[in-house]
Amino acid sequence: MTLRMKYLWTPHMCILASFVLGDEGLWTNVLERIKVRSSAVIQTLRHSTTAITIGILLFTSMSNVYNELADLKEFYDPDTVELMQWINGNTAPREAFTGSMQLLAGVKLSTGRPLLNHPHYEDKVLRQRTKELYQIYGRKSPKEVYNILKKYDATYVILEDSICLAPSNGCRTPDHIDIVNGQVPDNGIAQVGLVRSTNPRFCDDIRYNKSQYSKYFKPVFMNKTFRIYKLLH
């Protein structure tokens, strides 16, 4: 939190300080109080004070800046790298993907493929679309999910076991989808108006490639974290 405040407020403070140091009217009023009215003297003091202030800030801060730049860190997730490489090497540039919002942001950045939903969740239409597309983590029949995905012209769907198989605590994504669908989540805590679904969870049941799934979806990629299915027909 402290770092966030530093990065948010430091530029604002710098802008305000520059107005104070560089304001000719302020310098004129202050120096007139001590009987200094020469325009040349006022300009000299104004510019020299600004330059000295910048110099002091650079002298006191640059060592910390260089230390932070020298602290190189690297985040490496081999499963995600493998996913992005597969997409780049095995799919056409205009084939559309759907999945979780946080993952699709990376897919767009790394592959440039069209997305059906992304983290710009302030948009009302996009929120409604995401609500429908997230049925991939709900308890819907293969045909229902297939029809939703075809409605938005999806080519591929990416499923994440970290979302699908997360322990049910009432707050995970599948729990939210269940509640929105009027169904009791996996933790068994029933709220008023919720009913128990007879459908298995789509994201989990599809991995077994049963006949009711294989006529709509073809598994094309899998690693320890991600699974990609291509829509048929």
Short mmCIF file of C-alpha atoms in Angstrom, two decimals:
data_model
loop_
_atom_site.label_atom_id
_atom_site.label_comp_id
_atom_site.label_asym_id
_atom_site.label_seq_id
_atom_site.Cartn_x
_atom_site.Cartn_y
_atom_site.Cartn_z
CA MET A 1 0.00 0.00 0.00
CA THR A 2 2.86 2.38 0.84
CA LEU A 3 4.48 1.76 -2.54
CA ARG A 4 1.21 2.37 -4.33
CA MET A 5 0.76 5.69 -2.56
CA LYS A 6 4.35 6.65 -3.42
CA TYR A 7 3.86 5.95 -7.11
CA LEU A 8 0.45 7.65 -7.20
CA TRP A 9 1.30 10.77 -5.22
CA THR A 10 4.93 11.47 -6.16
CA PRO A 11 4.07 12.74 -9.69
CA HIS A 12 1.33 14.97 -8.25
CA MET A 13 3.67 16.42 -5.64
CA CYS A 14 6.32 17.06 -8.29
CA ILE A 15 3.84 18.95 -10.44
CA LEU A 16 2.64 21.08 -7.52
CA ALA A 17 6.22 21.78 -6.40
CA SER A 18 7.17 22.88 -9.92
CA PHE A 19 4.34 25.43 -9.90
CA VAL A 20 5.52 26.82 -6.58
CA LEU A 21 9.19 27.00 -7.54
CA GLY A 22 8.56 28.29 -11.03
CA ASP A 23 5.77 30.81 -10.36
CA GLU A 24 7.13 34.24 -11.28
CA GLY A 25 4.35 36.08 -9.47
CA LEU A 26 5.08 34.29 -6.22
CA TRP A 27 8.80 35.08 -6.43
CA THR A 28 8.05 38.75 -7.25
CA ASN A 29 5.73 39.15 -4.26
CA VAL A 30 8.14 37.44 -1.87
CA LEU A 31 11.24 39.36 -3.01
CA GLU A 32 9.43 42.71 -3.03
CA ARG A 33 8.96 42.28 0.72
CA ILE A 34 12.75 42.43 1.12
CA LYS A 35 13.06 45.37 -1.31
CA VAL A 36 14.25 43.32 -4.30
CA ARG A 37 12.52 44.60 -7.42
CA SER A 38 15.05 43.95 -10.17
CA SER A 39 13.57 41.63 -12.78
CA ALA A 40 17.00 40.18 -13.58
CA VAL A 41 17.64 39.32 -9.93
CA ILE A 42 14.19 37.75 -9.56
CA GLN A 43 14.66 35.60 -12.66
CA THR A 44 18.15 34.55 -11.58
CA LEU A 45 16.98 33.51 -8.11
CA ARG A 46 13.92 31.72 -9.51
CA HIS A 47 15.83 29.62 -12.02
CA SER A 48 18.84 28.95 -9.80
CA THR A 49 16.62 27.78 -6.94
CA THR A 50 14.80 25.42 -9.28
CA ALA A 51 18.07 24.03 -10.65
CA ILE A 52 19.56 23.60 -7.17
CA THR A 53 16.41 21.82 -5.95
CA ILE A 54 16.48 19.42 -8.90
CA GLY A 55 20.18 18.80 -8.32
CA ILE A 56 19.66 18.01 -4.63
CA LEU A 57 16.80 15.62 -5.43
CA LEU A 58 18.90 13.84 -8.06
CA PHE A 59 21.87 13.58 -5.73
CA THR A 60 19.82 12.12 -2.87
CA SER A 61 17.56 9.86 -4.93
CA MET A 62 19.55 8.46 -7.84
CA SER A 63 21.40 5.88 -5.74
CA ASN A 64 18.07 4.39 -4.63
CA VAL A 65 16.81 4.40 -8.22
CA TYR A 66 19.90 2.56 -9.46
CA ASN A 67 19.61 0.03 -6.62
CA GLU A 68 16.01 -0.71 -7.55
CA LEU A 69 16.89 -1.04 -11.24
CA ALA A 70 19.71 -3.42 -10.38
CA ASP A 71 17.33 -5.70 -8.49
CA LEU A 72 16.19 -7.67 -11.53
CA LYS A 73 13.45 -10.21 -10.95
CA GLU A 74 11.88 -12.70 -13.31
CA PHE A 75 8.55 -14.47 -13.11
CA TYR A 76 8.50 -17.75 -14.99
CA ASP A 77 5.47 -19.98 -15.26
CA PRO A 78 6.32 -22.87 -17.63
CA ASP A 79 2.69 -24.01 -17.98
CA THR A 80 1.57 -20.54 -19.07
CA VAL A 81 4.54 -20.20 -21.42
CA GLU A 82 3.70 -23.57 -22.97
CA LEU A 83 0.07 -22.48 -23.39
CA MET A 84 1.00 -19.24 -25.17
CA GLN A 85 3.51 -21.00 -27.41
CA TRP A 86 0.93 -23.60 -28.40
CA ILE A 87 -1.63 -20.92 -29.25
CA ASN A 88 0.89 -19.00 -31.36
CA GLY A 89 2.02 -22.11 -33.21
CA ASN A 90 -1.24 -24.00 -33.69
CA THR A 91 -4.10 -21.55 -34.13
CA ALA A 92 -5.03 -19.04 -36.80
CA PRO A 93 -4.75 -15.30 -36.01
CA ARG A 94 -8.52 -14.76 -36.30
CA GLU A 95 -9.66 -17.72 -34.17
CA ALA A 96 -11.38 -16.51 -30.99
CA PHE A 97 -10.76 -17.66 -27.43
CA THR A 98 -12.76 -17.59 -24.24
CA GLY A 99 -11.77 -18.43 -20.67
CA SER A 100 -11.19 -16.59 -17.43
CA MET A 101 -10.76 -12.83 -17.69
CA GLN A 102 -7.38 -12.77 -15.96
CA LEU A 103 -5.96 -15.43 -18.29
CA LEU A 104 -7.34 -13.91 -21.47
CA ALA A 105 -5.56 -10.63 -20.77
CA GLY A 106 -2.30 -12.57 -21.03
CA VAL A 107 -3.50 -14.41 -24.12
CA LYS A 108 -4.20 -11.11 -25.85
CA LEU A 109 -0.84 -9.68 -24.86
CA SER A 110 1.17 -12.75 -25.84
CA THR A 111 -0.68 -13.99 -28.93
CA GLY A 112 -2.89 -11.18 -30.24
CA ARG A 113 -5.78 -13.60 -30.73
CA PRO A 114 -9.38 -12.26 -30.58
CA LEU A 115 -11.02 -12.55 -27.16
CA LEU A 116 -14.66 -12.93 -26.23
CA ASN A 117 -14.27 -11.45 -22.76
CA HIS A 118 -11.53 -9.55 -20.96
CA PRO A 119 -10.98 -7.60 -17.70
CA HIS A 120 -12.72 -4.41 -18.91
CA TYR A 121 -15.52 -5.32 -16.55
CA GLU A 122 -16.95 -1.78 -16.25
CA ASP A 123 -18.81 -2.31 -19.53
CA LYS A 124 -22.38 -3.54 -18.97
CA VAL A 125 -22.55 -5.56 -22.19
CA LEU A 126 -19.22 -7.22 -21.42
CA ARG A 127 -20.38 -8.11 -17.90
CA GLN A 128 -23.44 -9.85 -19.31
CA ARG A 129 -21.36 -11.68 -21.90
CA THR A 130 -18.86 -12.81 -19.26
CA LYS A 131 -21.73 -14.05 -17.10
CA GLU A 132 -22.84 -16.27 -19.97
CA LEU A 133 -19.37 -17.42 -21.02
CA TYR A 134 -18.47 -18.33 -17.45
CA GLN A 135 -21.01 -21.13 -17.68
CA ILE A 136 -17.96 -23.18 -18.63
CA TYR A 137 -17.40 -23.31 -14.86
CA GLY A 138 -21.03 -23.95 -14.03
CA ARG A 139 -23.31 -26.98 -14.01
CA LYS A 140 -24.70 -26.88 -17.51
CA SER A 141 -25.13 -29.60 -20.11
CA PRO A 142 -22.57 -29.79 -22.93
CA LYS A 143 -25.18 -28.65 -25.45
CA GLU A 144 -26.12 -25.59 -23.37
CA VAL A 145 -22.49 -24.53 -23.01
CA TYR A 146 -21.81 -25.23 -26.67
CA ASN A 147 -24.76 -23.06 -27.74
CA ILE A 148 -23.55 -20.18 -25.57
CA LEU A 149 -20.04 -20.37 -27.00
CA LYS A 150 -21.29 -20.59 -30.59
CA LYS A 151 -23.54 -17.60 -29.94
CA TYR A 152 -20.40 -15.52 -29.49
CA ASP A 153 -18.44 -17.27 -32.28
CA ALA A 154 -15.91 -18.94 -30.01
CA THR A 155 -13.33 -21.22 -31.63
CA TYR A 156 -11.51 -22.37 -28.50
CA VAL A 157 -12.24 -22.48 -24.78
CA ILE A 158 -9.46 -22.52 -22.19
CA LEU A 159 -10.20 -24.21 -18.86
CA GLU A 160 -8.11 -23.83 -15.71
CA ASP A 161 -8.06 -26.51 -13.01
CA SER A 162 -7.00 -23.87 -10.49
CA ILE A 163 -10.49 -22.39 -10.95
CA CYS A 164 -12.46 -25.53 -11.71
CA LEU A 165 -11.09 -27.66 -8.86
CA ALA A 166 -10.57 -24.98 -6.21
CA PRO A 167 -12.04 -25.93 -2.81
CA SER A 168 -15.62 -24.72 -2.45
CA ASN A 169 -15.82 -21.92 0.10
CA GLY A 170 -18.72 -19.91 -1.29
CA CYS A 171 -16.43 -17.34 -2.91
CA ARG A 172 -14.68 -19.20 -5.73
CA THR A 173 -15.76 -18.62 -9.33
CA PRO A 174 -17.79 -21.87 -9.73
CA ASP A 175 -19.66 -21.06 -6.50
CA HIS A 176 -20.63 -17.64 -7.83
CA ILE A 177 -21.80 -19.19 -11.10
CA ASP A 178 -23.88 -21.75 -9.20
CA ILE A 179 -25.56 -19.06 -7.11
CA VAL A 180 -26.28 -16.91 -10.18
CA ASN A 181 -27.82 -19.99 -11.80
CA GLY A 182 -29.99 -20.57 -8.72
CA GLN A 183 -28.09 -23.70 -7.71
CA VAL A 184 -26.55 -24.89 -4.44
CA PRO A 185 -22.72 -24.57 -4.60
CA ASP A 186 -20.42 -27.50 -3.88
CA ASN A 187 -19.98 -26.54 -0.22
CA GLY A 188 -23.60 -27.59 0.27
CA ILE A 189 -24.68 -24.36 1.96
CA ALA A 190 -28.15 -23.79 0.57
CA GLN A 191 -29.58 -20.29 0.46
CA VAL A 192 -33.25 -19.53 0.06
CA GLY A 193 -34.37 -20.24 -3.49
CA LEU A 194 -31.39 -22.39 -4.49
CA VAL A 195 -31.86 -25.91 -5.80
CA ARG A 196 -29.44 -28.80 -6.32
CA SER A 197 -28.38 -29.32 -9.92
CA THR A 198 -28.41 -32.74 -11.53
CA ASN A 199 -25.78 -31.74 -14.10
CA PRO A 200 -22.10 -32.38 -13.40
CA ARG A 201 -19.72 -29.42 -13.47
CA PHE A 202 -18.86 -28.78 -17.11
CA CYS A 203 -15.19 -27.83 -16.63
CA ASP A 204 -14.49 -31.07 -14.75
CA ASP A 205 -16.71 -33.56 -16.57
CA ILE A 206 -15.46 -32.56 -20.02
CA ARG A 207 -11.97 -33.92 -19.23
CA TYR A 208 -13.28 -37.49 -19.52
CA ASN A 209 -14.26 -36.95 -23.16
CA LYS A 210 -17.61 -38.67 -22.83
CA SER A 211 -19.76 -39.02 -25.93
CA GLN A 212 -22.07 -36.15 -24.93
CA TYR A 213 -18.99 -33.89 -24.91
CA SER A 214 -16.96 -35.30 -27.78
CA LYS A 215 -19.64 -34.43 -30.34
CA TYR A 216 -19.28 -30.75 -29.44
CA PHE A 217 -15.70 -30.32 -28.18
CA LYS A 218 -12.31 -31.69 -29.19
CA PRO A 219 -9.39 -31.60 -26.71
CA VAL A 220 -6.38 -30.07 -28.45
CA PHE A 221 -4.01 -29.04 -25.66
CA MET A 222 -3.39 -30.05 -22.06
CA ASN A 223 -0.75 -29.54 -19.39
CA LYS A 224 -0.78 -29.55 -15.59
CA THR A 225 -2.64 -26.23 -15.41
CA PHE A 226 -4.59 -25.61 -18.62
CA ARG A 227 -6.82 -27.46 -21.05
CA ILE A 228 -7.93 -26.18 -24.45
CA TYR A 229 -10.96 -27.50 -26.30
CA LYS A 230 -11.91 -26.65 -29.86
CA LEU A 231 -15.56 -26.26 -30.77
CA LEU A 232 -16.65 -28.63 -33.53
CA HIS A 233 -18.93 -27.90 -36.49
#
